Amino acid sequence: MDAQAAADRRRKLDAVLADLRRECGPSLRVLAVAAERRAYETDALTSHRVLPGLVLLPADRSQVAPIVRACLRHGVPYVARGAGTGLSGGALPTESGVVIALAKLNRILDVDPDRMVAVVEPGATNLSISAAVAGYGLYYAPDPSSQVVCTIGGNVAENSGGAHCLKYGFTSHHVLAVETVLPDGSTVVLGSDDIEAPCYDAPGYDLRGVFVGAEGTCGVATRIAVRLLRKPEVVRTLVADFPDVPSACETVSAVIAAGIVPAAIEMMDNLAIRACEDAVHAGYDREAAASLIIELDGPGEECAELFEQVSALCSEHACTRLRIAADDAERAAIWAGRKAAFAAMGRLSPEFLLQDGVVPRTRLAEALAGIADLSSAAGLRVANVFHAGDGNLHPLVLYRESDGEGPAAEALAAAIAELCVALGGSLSGEHGIGVDKACSMPKMFSPADLTAMDRLRAAFDPSGLCNPNKVFPTPALCGEARGGAYQPHPLEETGKIQRW
Amino acid sequence: MVGASSSSASTPGGHSSGGHSSGGGSSAGQNSSADGTPTFEASSSPRSITPTTVKDLRDAVTTNGPVLIRGTGTATTWGAPVRDARTTVSLAGMDRVLDYRPADMTVHVQGGIRLDVLQEELAEHGQWLPYDPARSEATIGGLLATGDAGPRRMAYGSLRELVIGATMVFPDGAIAKSGGHVIKNVAGYDLAKLCHGSLGTLGVVVELVLRVHPLPQASRTVMARDVDTATAQRLTWALTKSAVEPTAVEWCEPEQVLAVRFDGTADGAAARAASARSMLTGSLAELDAGEAHSFWESHAARVVAEPGDTVLRAATRPGVDPALVGALSAWADRAGVKALLTCSPATGAYTVRITGADAKAHAEVVKNWRASVEAVGGFVMLRRRRPGVDAMVESWGRAPGSVEVMRRVKANFDPENRFAPGRFAPWF
């Protein structure tokens, strides 16, 4: 970087800091030393790293607006960050920019068990919401696999899903209102005005709907009102093994065709089954070509009736073994195996790339055959573990960096994402576009589509300082060499989080 | 093919359902509404265009003066009256199913398809869009633009939760899409949500991809009479916290009827309805299929008013607030009007139909009750009004805190204010 430009950026950051010391006082924690800032240079897309110029940890949500205003005043880009578990680089800092780390704003502020609403701070973890309301027989439905540590603010930014969104929908369906510091420094509630008494309806444009899933580009959430659901009366879970992948795919279609909406339908291919079984000993059949985990929940009698139907459909589709969880412990073991899938890949390969493409459910078999073809053409193995019910694939491209396979793996991963789009699907089902897939956006959206989206972004952020260079392809982003090896997030290595 | 005529009924290539009657009595130049809306028809050179392709629609909206987008015309009076729209662009010629994939449970339609027509087609495959607004004859595009919802919203969500992809034509002629054909998708911004509630002020929703669901095998309705407001609220909380999983809970005033609906398997819905009966109080009845059908039909009709009525929509936090209900009847009594209230307590939505007396009386009730609703963090908008009401009360109340963002959105997409100008007056 040009020395003059560097000095200029430094000066701006100093000005931001001076303003904030005055406005927020000593309770605003500031990480200015490089070694401290280093911890914030990446999220869970560890192949991208940018050292931020300044990391600020508000002690109180009232400090967020002064931070945004100071950044605006001095022209400094900023990004809000929760636990840093995002898989698409959505929380990647800008060089010499500010990171607003919201981890301290982690309180559950209010629970209204009658109205089934909770108001929480953005740094509250996903699971802490369910934990806080469990005593009322309620829970917060979206369940990304990192829910032990990922924050609701990050979930809002990414419109996170999880294994059960086939039936229960995404973050967007469960957020009633978001108090937001807009990029102009003002604080408003998107959704109905009173965040403490959130309404389902709000007049005018659905800005809350736009904000959820905008990947942090439209402002910084400071309070979030979420809907809670009543815990289902009954949950039933089975594992069905199949002699080949198409049979498993046909079973998924048959269940859906029978008019059943399971809480979750997950699928694993043989490579994934073996890795998971070796890692967790969940009782999977290592010889099965494919396995489905199907979970139903709801009122007792109906759940039992539909579960019978699902079991019968599995048998009709060449299922070689049907294992029904006898109790909660067995169900937990089945899910533990599934959730360990990504961590277990280390047994198969030192490195892997994770994709998040989606295809229409009826094209799953075609997509998997296409992935197998691409995989053999590239001479690299691909393991498949995915949300079959909604067609959300998570192919894992296995490779060895030390053998120089990195570029081929990158090319294969990109080809798989493009295959999903070509089959009428999407680049991302739940991980977001971030920096990771921004350069692929033109494969899915026309210039007119992207222009319309950018127009919307500009209505929220005319300054372009709020989490810049995300979602949309830019020359700066897409001209550069991309990618690199998957490296596990530190929390993943310690077993605190899993990836799906 | 653009038919620039004043009668635009059926269209070549259209889905010949025979049910499209948007032409009759609704064409531009004819002030069909006796509800007092000083409408676009008042302008000097009214013109109605019924394009049949996206390209023709784009040409129509870019080359003509201020534009009013029209579906079947069931909500032309919602929000504030539109000023000076010299051209009505009707979606009646864009009413087809483009791609229905029952096995994927997605359907791709044009914005001008009527909800009831679509539901019939889906029902042939044992599916439906779990969405039951009162205006079943409205178009899907219009229902998205009006942000309308029905009783089953508490279980299935609103249209905003069911639209997975959309193509829009913006005032500058840009044709843009967001989302796609898959039910799980986070790529890019969600422009369909932006259009939810936009009342035709941002763009024309020309195509939508919807997530459909299996039709429930059975639906049961239990009704309790003599349920006062406080009891209605208490029973709603009890029902939603129990395992009976109602798909709709509705309460009506002055009838004081609480109706609870269950969808599911034949045995399951019956069992849950039976459990619910044990929780309810008052005089109970379980309706047979025919009774239930006519109850829900008449329930929908309650909020679709006669000319001369004023209809309000209010939203508050979930519940049916005894103070608000009391305030409404007090203001109605004082003004000498009848107020018919329909409430979805689980989602805090209220629809009020005011009949009788004169415009001044209607305006008084709107003004006073709006103050009560706004005091508890809610809002009240006008869906239709008795002639003369507009001169005395605004269609929208206190502006939301985010109104400045809405203004910027509007300015970025429609800098010349050509789409439904005035719809959000006095806000923008």
mmCIF file with all atom_site columns, N, CA, C and O in Angstrom, chain A residues 21-58:
data_model
loop_
_atom_site.group_PDB
_atom_site.id
_atom_site.type_symbol
_atom_site.label_atom_id
_atom_site.label_alt_id
_atom_site.label_comp_id
_atom_site.label_asym_id
_atom_site.label_entity_id
_atom_site.label_seq_id
_atom_site.pdbx_PDB_ins_code
_atom_site.Cartn_x
_atom_site.Cartn_y
_atom_site.Cartn_z
_atom_site.occupancy
_atom_site.B_iso_or_equiv
_atom_site.pdbx_formal_charge
_atom_site.auth_seq_id
_atom_site.auth_comp_id
_atom_site.auth_asym_id
_atom_site.auth_atom_id
_atom_site.pdbx_PDB_model_num
ATOM 1   N N  . ARG A 1 21 ? -13.506 7.944   22.340 1.00 0.00 ? 21 ARG A N  1
ATOM 2   C CA . ARG A 1 21 ? -13.031 8.062   23.726 1.00 0.00 ? 21 ARG A CA 1
ATOM 3   C C  . ARG A 1 21 ? -13.805 9.169   24.440 1.00 0.00 ? 21 ARG A C  1
ATOM 4   O O  . ARG A 1 21 ? -14.164 9.047   25.597 1.00 0.00 ? 21 ARG A O  1
ATOM 5   N N  . ARG A 1 22 ? -14.051 10.200  23.683 1.00 0.00 ? 22 ARG A N  1
ATOM 6   C CA . ARG A 1 22 ? -14.768 11.338  24.260 1.00 0.00 ? 22 ARG A CA 1
ATOM 7   C C  . ARG A 1 22 ? -16.251 10.978  24.493 1.00 0.00 ? 22 ARG A C  1
ATOM 8   O O  . ARG A 1 22 ? -16.800 11.211  25.548 1.00 0.00 ? 22 ARG A O  1
ATOM 9   N N  . GLU A 1 23 ? -16.853 10.346  23.472 1.00 0.00 ? 23 GLU A N  1
ATOM 10  C CA . GLU A 1 23 ? -18.305 10.101  23.554 1.00 0.00 ? 23 GLU A CA 1
ATOM 11  C C  . GLU A 1 23 ? -18.671 8.904   24.416 1.00 0.00 ? 23 GLU A C  1
ATOM 12  O O  . GLU A 1 23 ? -19.713 8.902   25.070 1.00 0.00 ? 23 GLU A O  1
ATOM 13  N N  . CYS A 1 24 ? -17.858 7.878   24.388 1.00 0.00 ? 24 CYS A N  1
ATOM 14  C CA . CYS A 1 24 ? -18.245 6.636   25.070 1.00 0.00 ? 24 CYS A CA 1
ATOM 15  C C  . CYS A 1 24 ? -17.497 6.409   26.374 1.00 0.00 ? 24 CYS A C  1
ATOM 16  O O  . CYS A 1 24 ? -17.900 5.579   27.194 1.00 0.00 ? 24 CYS A O  1
ATOM 17  N N  . GLY A 1 25 ? -16.376 7.100   26.547 1.00 0.00 ? 25 GLY A N  1
ATOM 18  C CA . GLY A 1 25 ? -15.625 6.919   27.776 1.00 0.00 ? 25 GLY A CA 1
ATOM 19  C C  . GLY A 1 25 ? -14.914 5.591   27.824 1.00 0.00 ? 25 GLY A C  1
ATOM 20  O O  . GLY A 1 25 ? -14.864 4.854   26.830 1.00 0.00 ? 25 GLY A O  1
ATOM 21  N N  . PRO A 1 26 ? -14.381 5.254   28.983 1.00 0.00 ? 26 PRO A N  1
ATOM 22  C CA . PRO A 1 26 ? -13.503 4.091   29.096 1.00 0.00 ? 26 PRO A CA 1
ATOM 23  C C  . PRO A 1 26 ? -14.229 2.748   29.011 1.00 0.00 ? 26 PRO A C  1
ATOM 24  O O  . PRO A 1 26 ? -13.586 1.723   28.852 1.00 0.00 ? 26 PRO A O  1
ATOM 25  N N  . SER A 1 27 ? -15.566 2.763   29.117 1.00 0.00 ? 27 SER A N  1
ATOM 26  C CA . SER A 1 27 ? -16.243 1.465   29.092 1.00 0.00 ? 27 SER A CA 1
ATOM 27  C C  . SER A 1 27 ? -16.237 0.842   27.695 1.00 0.00 ? 27 SER A C  1
ATOM 28  O O  . SER A 1 27 ? -16.461 -0.352  27.534 1.00 0.00 ? 27 SER A O  1
ATOM 29  N N  . LEU A 1 28 ? -15.971 1.641   26.668 1.00 0.00 ? 28 LEU A N  1
ATOM 30  C CA . LEU A 1 28 ? -15.848 1.073   25.326 1.00 0.00 ? 28 LEU A CA 1
ATOM 31  C C  . LEU A 1 28 ? -14.484 0.418   25.210 1.00 0.00 ? 28 LEU A C  1
ATOM 32  O O  . LEU A 1 28 ? -13.454 1.084   25.280 1.00 0.00 ? 28 LEU A O  1
ATOM 33  N N  . ARG A 1 29 ? -14.492 -0.883  25.050 1.00 0.00 ? 29 ARG A N  1
ATOM 34  C CA . ARG A 1 29 ? -13.201 -1.576  24.973 1.00 0.00 ? 29 ARG A CA 1
ATOM 35  C C  . ARG A 1 29 ? -12.639 -1.423  23.564 1.00 0.00 ? 29 ARG A C  1
ATOM 36  O O  . ARG A 1 29 ? -13.335 -1.621  22.577 1.00 0.00 ? 29 ARG A O  1
ATOM 37  N N  . VAL A 1 30 ? -11.374 -1.069  23.501 1.00 0.00 ? 30 VAL A N  1
ATOM 38  C CA . VAL A 1 30 ? -10.710 -0.817  22.223 1.00 0.00 ? 30 VAL A CA 1
ATOM 39  C C  . VAL A 1 30 ? -9.520  -1.752  22.090 1.00 0.00 ? 30 VAL A C  1
ATOM 40  O O  . VAL A 1 30 ? -8.686  -1.834  22.987 1.00 0.00 ? 30 VAL A O  1
ATOM 41  N N  . LEU A 1 31 ? -9.484  -2.478  20.976 1.00 0.00 ? 31 LEU A N  1
ATOM 42  C CA . LEU A 1 31 ? -8.306  -3.293  20.694 1.00 0.00 ? 31 LEU A CA 1
ATOM 43  C C  . LEU A 1 31 ? -7.542  -2.612  19.569 1.00 0.00 ? 31 LEU A C  1
ATOM 44  O O  . LEU A 1 31 ? -7.986  -2.595  18.426 1.00 0.00 ? 31 LEU A O  1
ATOM 45  N N  . ALA A 1 32 ? -6.414  -2.011  19.929 1.00 0.00 ? 32 ALA A N  1
ATOM 46  C CA . ALA A 1 32 ? -5.659  -1.266  18.934 1.00 0.00 ? 32 ALA A CA 1
ATOM 47  C C  . ALA A 1 32 ? -4.360  -1.975  18.558 1.00 0.00 ? 32 ALA A C  1
ATOM 48  O O  . ALA A 1 32 ? -3.836  -1.804  17.461 1.00 0.00 ? 32 ALA A O  1
ATOM 49  N N  . VAL A 1 33 ? -3.880  -2.810  19.465 1.00 0.00 ? 33 VAL A N  1
ATOM 50  C CA . VAL A 1 33 ? -2.610  -3.496  19.224 1.00 0.00 ? 33 VAL A CA 1
ATOM 51  C C  . VAL A 1 33 ? -2.823  -4.599  18.180 1.00 0.00 ? 33 VAL A C  1
ATOM 52  O O  . VAL A 1 33 ? -3.821  -5.326  18.231 1.00 0.00 ? 33 VAL A O  1
ATOM 53  N N  . ALA A 1 34 ? -1.883  -4.719  17.262 1.00 0.00 ? 34 ALA A N  1
ATOM 54  C CA . ALA A 1 34 ? -2.043  -5.669  16.152 1.00 0.00 ? 34 ALA A CA 1
ATOM 55  C C  . ALA A 1 34 ? -2.298  -7.092  16.639 1.00 0.00 ? 34 ALA A C  1
ATOM 56  O O  . ALA A 1 34 ? -3.131  -7.808  16.095 1.00 0.00 ? 34 ALA A O  1
ATOM 57  N N  . ALA A 1 35 ? -1.588  -7.485  17.676 1.00 0.00 ? 35 ALA A N  1
ATOM 58  C CA . ALA A 1 35 ? -1.732  -8.862  18.155 1.00 0.00 ? 35 ALA A CA 1
ATOM 59  C C  . ALA A 1 35 ? -3.161  -9.131  18.641 1.00 0.00 ? 35 ALA A C  1
ATOM 60  O O  . ALA A 1 35 ? -3.683  -10.230 18.486 1.00 0.00 ? 35 ALA A O  1
ATOM 61  N N  . GLU A 1 36 ? -3.799  -8.110  19.201 1.00 0.00 ? 36 GLU A N  1
ATOM 62  C CA . GLU A 1 36 ? -5.186  -8.264  19.656 1.00 0.00 ? 36 GLU A CA 1
ATOM 63  C C  . GLU A 1 36 ? -6.160  -8.237  18.478 1.00 0.00 ? 36 GLU A C  1
ATOM 64  O O  . GLU A 1 36 ? -7.137  -8.979  18.446 1.00 0.00 ? 36 GLU A O  1
ATOM 65  N N  . ARG A 1 37 ? -5.852  -7.384  17.528 1.00 0.00 ? 37 ARG A N  1
ATOM 66  C CA . ARG A 1 37 ? -6.736  -7.265  16.361 1.00 0.00 ? 37 ARG A CA 1
ATOM 67  C C  . ARG A 1 37 ? -6.696  -8.519  15.504 1.00 0.00 ? 37 ARG A C  1
ATOM 68  O O  . ARG A 1 37 ? -7.652  -8.852  14.813 1.00 0.00 ? 37 ARG A O  1
ATOM 69  N N  . ARG A 1 38 ? -5.560  -9.221  15.588 1.00 0.00 ? 38 ARG A N  1
ATOM 70  C CA . ARG A 1 38 ? -5.344  -10.410 14.747 1.00 0.00 ? 38 ARG A CA 1
ATOM 71  C C  . ARG A 1 38 ? -6.471  -11.434 14.915 1.00 0.00 ? 38 ARG A C  1
ATOM 72  O O  . ARG A 1 38 ? -6.840  -12.118 13.975 1.00 0.00 ? 38 ARG A O  1
ATOM 73  N N  . ALA A 1 39 ? -7.024  -11.529 16.120 1.00 0.00 ? 39 ALA A N  1
ATOM 74  C CA . ALA A 1 39 ? -8.085  -12.513 16.376 1.00 0.00 ? 39 ALA A CA 1
ATOM 75  C C  . ALA A 1 39 ? -9.339  -12.227 15.554 1.00 0.00 ? 39 ALA A C  1
ATOM 76  O O  . ALA A 1 39 ? -10.205 -13.089 15.411 1.00 0.00 ? 39 ALA A O  1
ATOM 77  N N  . TYR A 1 40 ? -9.423  -11.030 15.004 1.00 0.00 ? 40 TYR A N  1
ATOM 78  C CA . TYR A 1 40 ? -10.626 -10.638 14.262 1.00 0.00 ? 40 TYR A CA 1
ATOM 79  C C  . TYR A 1 40 ? -10.382 -10.559 12.751 1.00 0.00 ? 40 TYR A C  1
ATOM 80  O O  . TYR A 1 40 ? -11.200 -10.036 12.007 1.00 0.00 ? 40 TYR A O  1
ATOM 81  N N  . GLU A 1 41 ? -9.251  -11.090 12.307 1.00 0.00 ? 41 GLU A N  1
ATOM 82  C CA . GLU A 1 41 ? -8.915  -10.916 10.890 1.00 0.00 ? 41 GLU A CA 1
ATOM 83  C C  . GLU A 1 41 ? -9.695  -11.867 9.980  1.00 0.00 ? 41 GLU A C  1
ATOM 84  O O  . GLU A 1 41 ? -9.690  -11.725 8.773  1.00 0.00 ? 41 GLU A O  1
ATOM 85  N N  . THR A 1 42 ? -10.363 -12.859 10.563 1.00 0.00 ? 42 THR A N  1
ATOM 86  C CA . THR A 1 42 ? -11.106 -13.807 9.744  1.00 0.00 ? 42 THR A CA 1
ATOM 87  C C  . THR A 1 42 ? -12.320 -14.303 10.510 1.00 0.00 ? 42 THR A C  1
ATOM 88  O O  . THR A 1 42 ? -12.352 -14.234 11.742 1.00 0.00 ? 42 THR A O  1
ATOM 89  N N  . ASP A 1 43 ? -13.348 -14.777 9.769  1.00 0.00 ? 43 ASP A N  1
ATOM 90  C CA . ASP A 1 43 ? -14.409 -15.521 10.445 1.00 0.00 ? 43 ASP A CA 1
ATOM 91  C C  . ASP A 1 43 ? -14.162 -16.995 10.125 1.00 0.00 ? 43 ASP A C  1
ATOM 92  O O  . ASP A 1 43 ? -13.006 -17.396 9.970  1.00 0.00 ? 43 ASP A O  1
ATOM 93  N N  . ALA A 1 44 ? -15.196 -17.802 10.005 1.00 0.00 ? 44 ALA A N  1
ATOM 94  C CA . ALA A 1 44 ? -14.940 -19.224 9.789  1.00 0.00 ? 44 ALA A CA 1
ATOM 95  C C  . ALA A 1 44 ? -14.559 -19.537 8.345  1.00 0.00 ? 44 ALA A C  1
ATOM 96  O O  . ALA A 1 44 ? -14.252 -20.677 8.018  1.00 0.00 ? 44 ALA A O  1
ATOM 97  N N  . LEU A 1 45 ? -14.576 -18.550 7.466  1.00 0.00 ? 45 LEU A N  1
ATOM 98  C CA . LEU A 1 45 ? -14.003 -18.732 6.128  1.00 0.00 ? 45 LEU A CA 1
ATOM 99  C C  . LEU A 1 45 ? -12.540 -18.323 6.246  1.00 0.00 ? 45 LEU A C  1
ATOM 100 O O  . LEU A 1 45 ? -12.141 -17.213 5.902  1.00 0.00 ? 45 LEU A O  1
ATOM 101 N N  . THR A 1 46 ? -11.753 -19.235 6.806  1.00 0.00 ? 46 THR A N  1
ATOM 102 C CA . THR A 1 46 ? -10.415 -18.850 7.262  1.00 0.00 ? 46 THR A CA 1
ATOM 103 C C  . THR A 1 46 ? -9.434  -18.625 6.128  1.00 0.00 ? 46 THR A C  1
ATOM 104 O O  . THR A 1 46 ? -8.323  -18.175 6.354  1.00 0.00 ? 46 THR A O  1
ATOM 105 N N  . SER A 1 47 ? -9.856  -18.951 4.907  1.00 0.00 ? 47 SER A N  1
ATOM 106 C CA . SER A 1 47 ? -8.955  -18.710 3.781  1.00 0.00 ? 47 SER A CA 1
ATOM 107 C C  . SER A 1 47 ? -8.844  -17.229 3.447  1.00 0.00 ? 47 SER A C  1
ATOM 108 O O  . SER A 1 47 ? -7.967  -16.832 2.706  1.00 0.00 ? 47 SER A O  1
ATOM 109 N N  . HIS A 1 48 ? -9.756  -16.425 3.976  1.00 0.00 ? 48 HIS A N  1
ATOM 110 C CA . HIS A 1 48 ? -9.686  -14.980 3.757  1.00 0.00 ? 48 HIS A CA 1
ATOM 111 C C  . HIS A 1 48 ? -9.313  -14.299 5.065  1.00 0.00 ? 48 HIS A C  1
ATOM 112 O O  . HIS A 1 48 ? -9.964  -14.519 6.081  1.00 0.00 ? 48 HIS A O  1
ATOM 113 N N  . ARG A 1 49 ? -8.306  -13.480 5.010  1.00 0.00 ? 49 ARG A N  1
ATOM 114 C CA . ARG A 1 49 ? -7.836  -12.797 6.219  1.00 0.00 ? 49 ARG A CA 1
ATOM 115 C C  . ARG A 1 49 ? -7.479  -11.358 5.897  1.00 0.00 ? 49 ARG A C  1
ATOM 116 O O  . ARG A 1 49 ? -6.732  -11.097 4.960  1.00 0.00 ? 49 ARG A O  1
ATOM 117 N N  . VAL A 1 50 ? -8.046  -10.447 6.666  1.00 0.00 ? 50 VAL A N  1
ATOM 118 C CA . VAL A 1 50 ? -7.681  -9.035  6.529  1.00 0.00 ? 50 VAL A CA 1
ATOM 119 C C  . VAL A 1 50 ? -7.583  -8.476  7.949  1.00 0.00 ? 50 VAL A C  1
ATOM 120 O O  . VAL A 1 50 ? -8.534  -8.576  8.731  1.00 0.00 ? 50 VAL A O  1
ATOM 121 N N  . LEU A 1 51 ? -6.452  -7.909  8.256  1.00 0.00 ? 51 LEU A N  1
ATOM 122 C CA . LEU A 1 51 ? -6.259  -7.357  9.602  1.00 0.00 ? 51 LEU A CA 1
ATOM 123 C C  . LEU A 1 51 ? -7.025  -6.041  9.721  1.00 0.00 ? 51 LEU A C  1
ATOM 124 O O  . LEU A 1 51 ? -6.782  -5.110  8.945  1.00 0.00 ? 51 LEU A O  1
ATOM 125 N N  . PRO A 1 52 ? -7.989  -5.959  10.672 1.00 0.00 ? 52 PRO A N  1
ATOM 126 C CA . PRO A 1 52 ? -8.722  -4.696  10.802 1.00 0.00 ? 52 PRO A CA 1
ATOM 127 C C  . PRO A 1 52 ? -7.853  -3.615  11.444 1.00 0.00 ? 52 PRO A C  1
ATOM 128 O O  . PRO A 1 52 ? -6.884  -3.927  12.147 1.00 0.00 ? 52 PRO A O  1
ATOM 129 N N  . GLY A 1 53 ? -8.212  -2.355  11.213 1.00 0.00 ? 53 GLY A N  1
ATOM 130 C CA . GLY A 1 53 ? -7.444  -1.260  11.780 1.00 0.00 ? 53 GLY A CA 1
ATOM 131 C C  . GLY A 1 53 ? -7.743  -1.054  13.253 1.00 0.00 ? 53 GLY A C  1
ATOM 132 O O  . GLY A 1 53 ? -6.894  -0.591  14.023 1.00 0.00 ? 53 GLY A O  1
ATOM 133 N N  . LEU A 1 54 ? -8.961  -1.403  13.641 1.00 0.00 ? 54 LEU A N  1
ATOM 134 C CA . LEU A 1 54 ? -9.401  -1.139  15.003 1.00 0.00 ? 54 LEU A CA 1
ATOM 135 C C  . LEU A 1 54 ? -10.534 -2.119  15.317 1.00 0.00 ? 54 LEU A C  1
ATOM 136 O O  . LEU A 1 54 ? -11.374 -2.383  14.470 1.00 0.00 ? 54 LEU A O  1
ATOM 137 N N  . VAL A 1 55 ? -10.500 -2.647  16.545 1.00 0.00 ? 55 VAL A N  1
ATOM 138 C CA . VAL A 1 55 ? -11.607 -3.504  16.979 1.00 0.00 ? 55 VAL A CA 1
ATOM 139 C C  . VAL A 1 55 ? -12.250 -2.849  18.189 1.00 0.00 ? 55 VAL A C  1
ATOM 140 O O  . VAL A 1 55 ? -11.558 -2.494  19.147 1.00 0.00 ? 55 VAL A O  1
ATOM 141 N N  . LEU A 1 56 ? -13.565 -2.657  18.135 1.00 0.00 ? 56 LEU A N  1
ATOM 142 C CA . LEU A 1 56 ? -14.281 -1.998  19.222 1.00 0.00 ? 56 LEU A CA 1
ATOM 143 C C  . LEU A 1 56 ? -15.291 -2.974  19.798 1.00 0.00 ? 56 LEU A C  1
ATOM 144 O O  . LEU A 1 56 ? -16.022 -3.630  19.053 1.00 0.00 ? 56 LEU A O  1
ATOM 145 N N  . LEU A 1 57 ? -15.300 -3.076  21.118 1.00 0.00 ? 57 LEU A N  1
ATOM 146 C CA . LEU A 1 57 ? -16.256 -3.951  21.789 1.00 0.00 ? 57 LEU A CA 1
ATOM 147 C C  . LEU A 1 57 ? -17.178 -3.121  22.662 1.00 0.00 ? 57 LEU A C  1
ATOM 148 O O  . LEU A 1 57 ? -16.836 -2.816  23.815 1.00 0.00 ? 57 LEU A O  1
ATOM 149 N N  . PRO A 1 58 ? -18.333 -2.725  22.151 1.00 0.00 ? 58 PRO A N  1
ATOM 150 C CA . PRO A 1 58 ? -19.256 -1.928  22.955 1.00 0.00 ? 58 PRO A CA 1
ATOM 151 C C  . PRO A 1 58 ? -19.652 -2.688  24.217 1.00 0.00 ? 58 PRO A C  1
ATOM 152 O O  . PRO A 1 58 ? -19.889 -3.897  24.172 1.00 0.00 ? 58 PRO A O  1
#
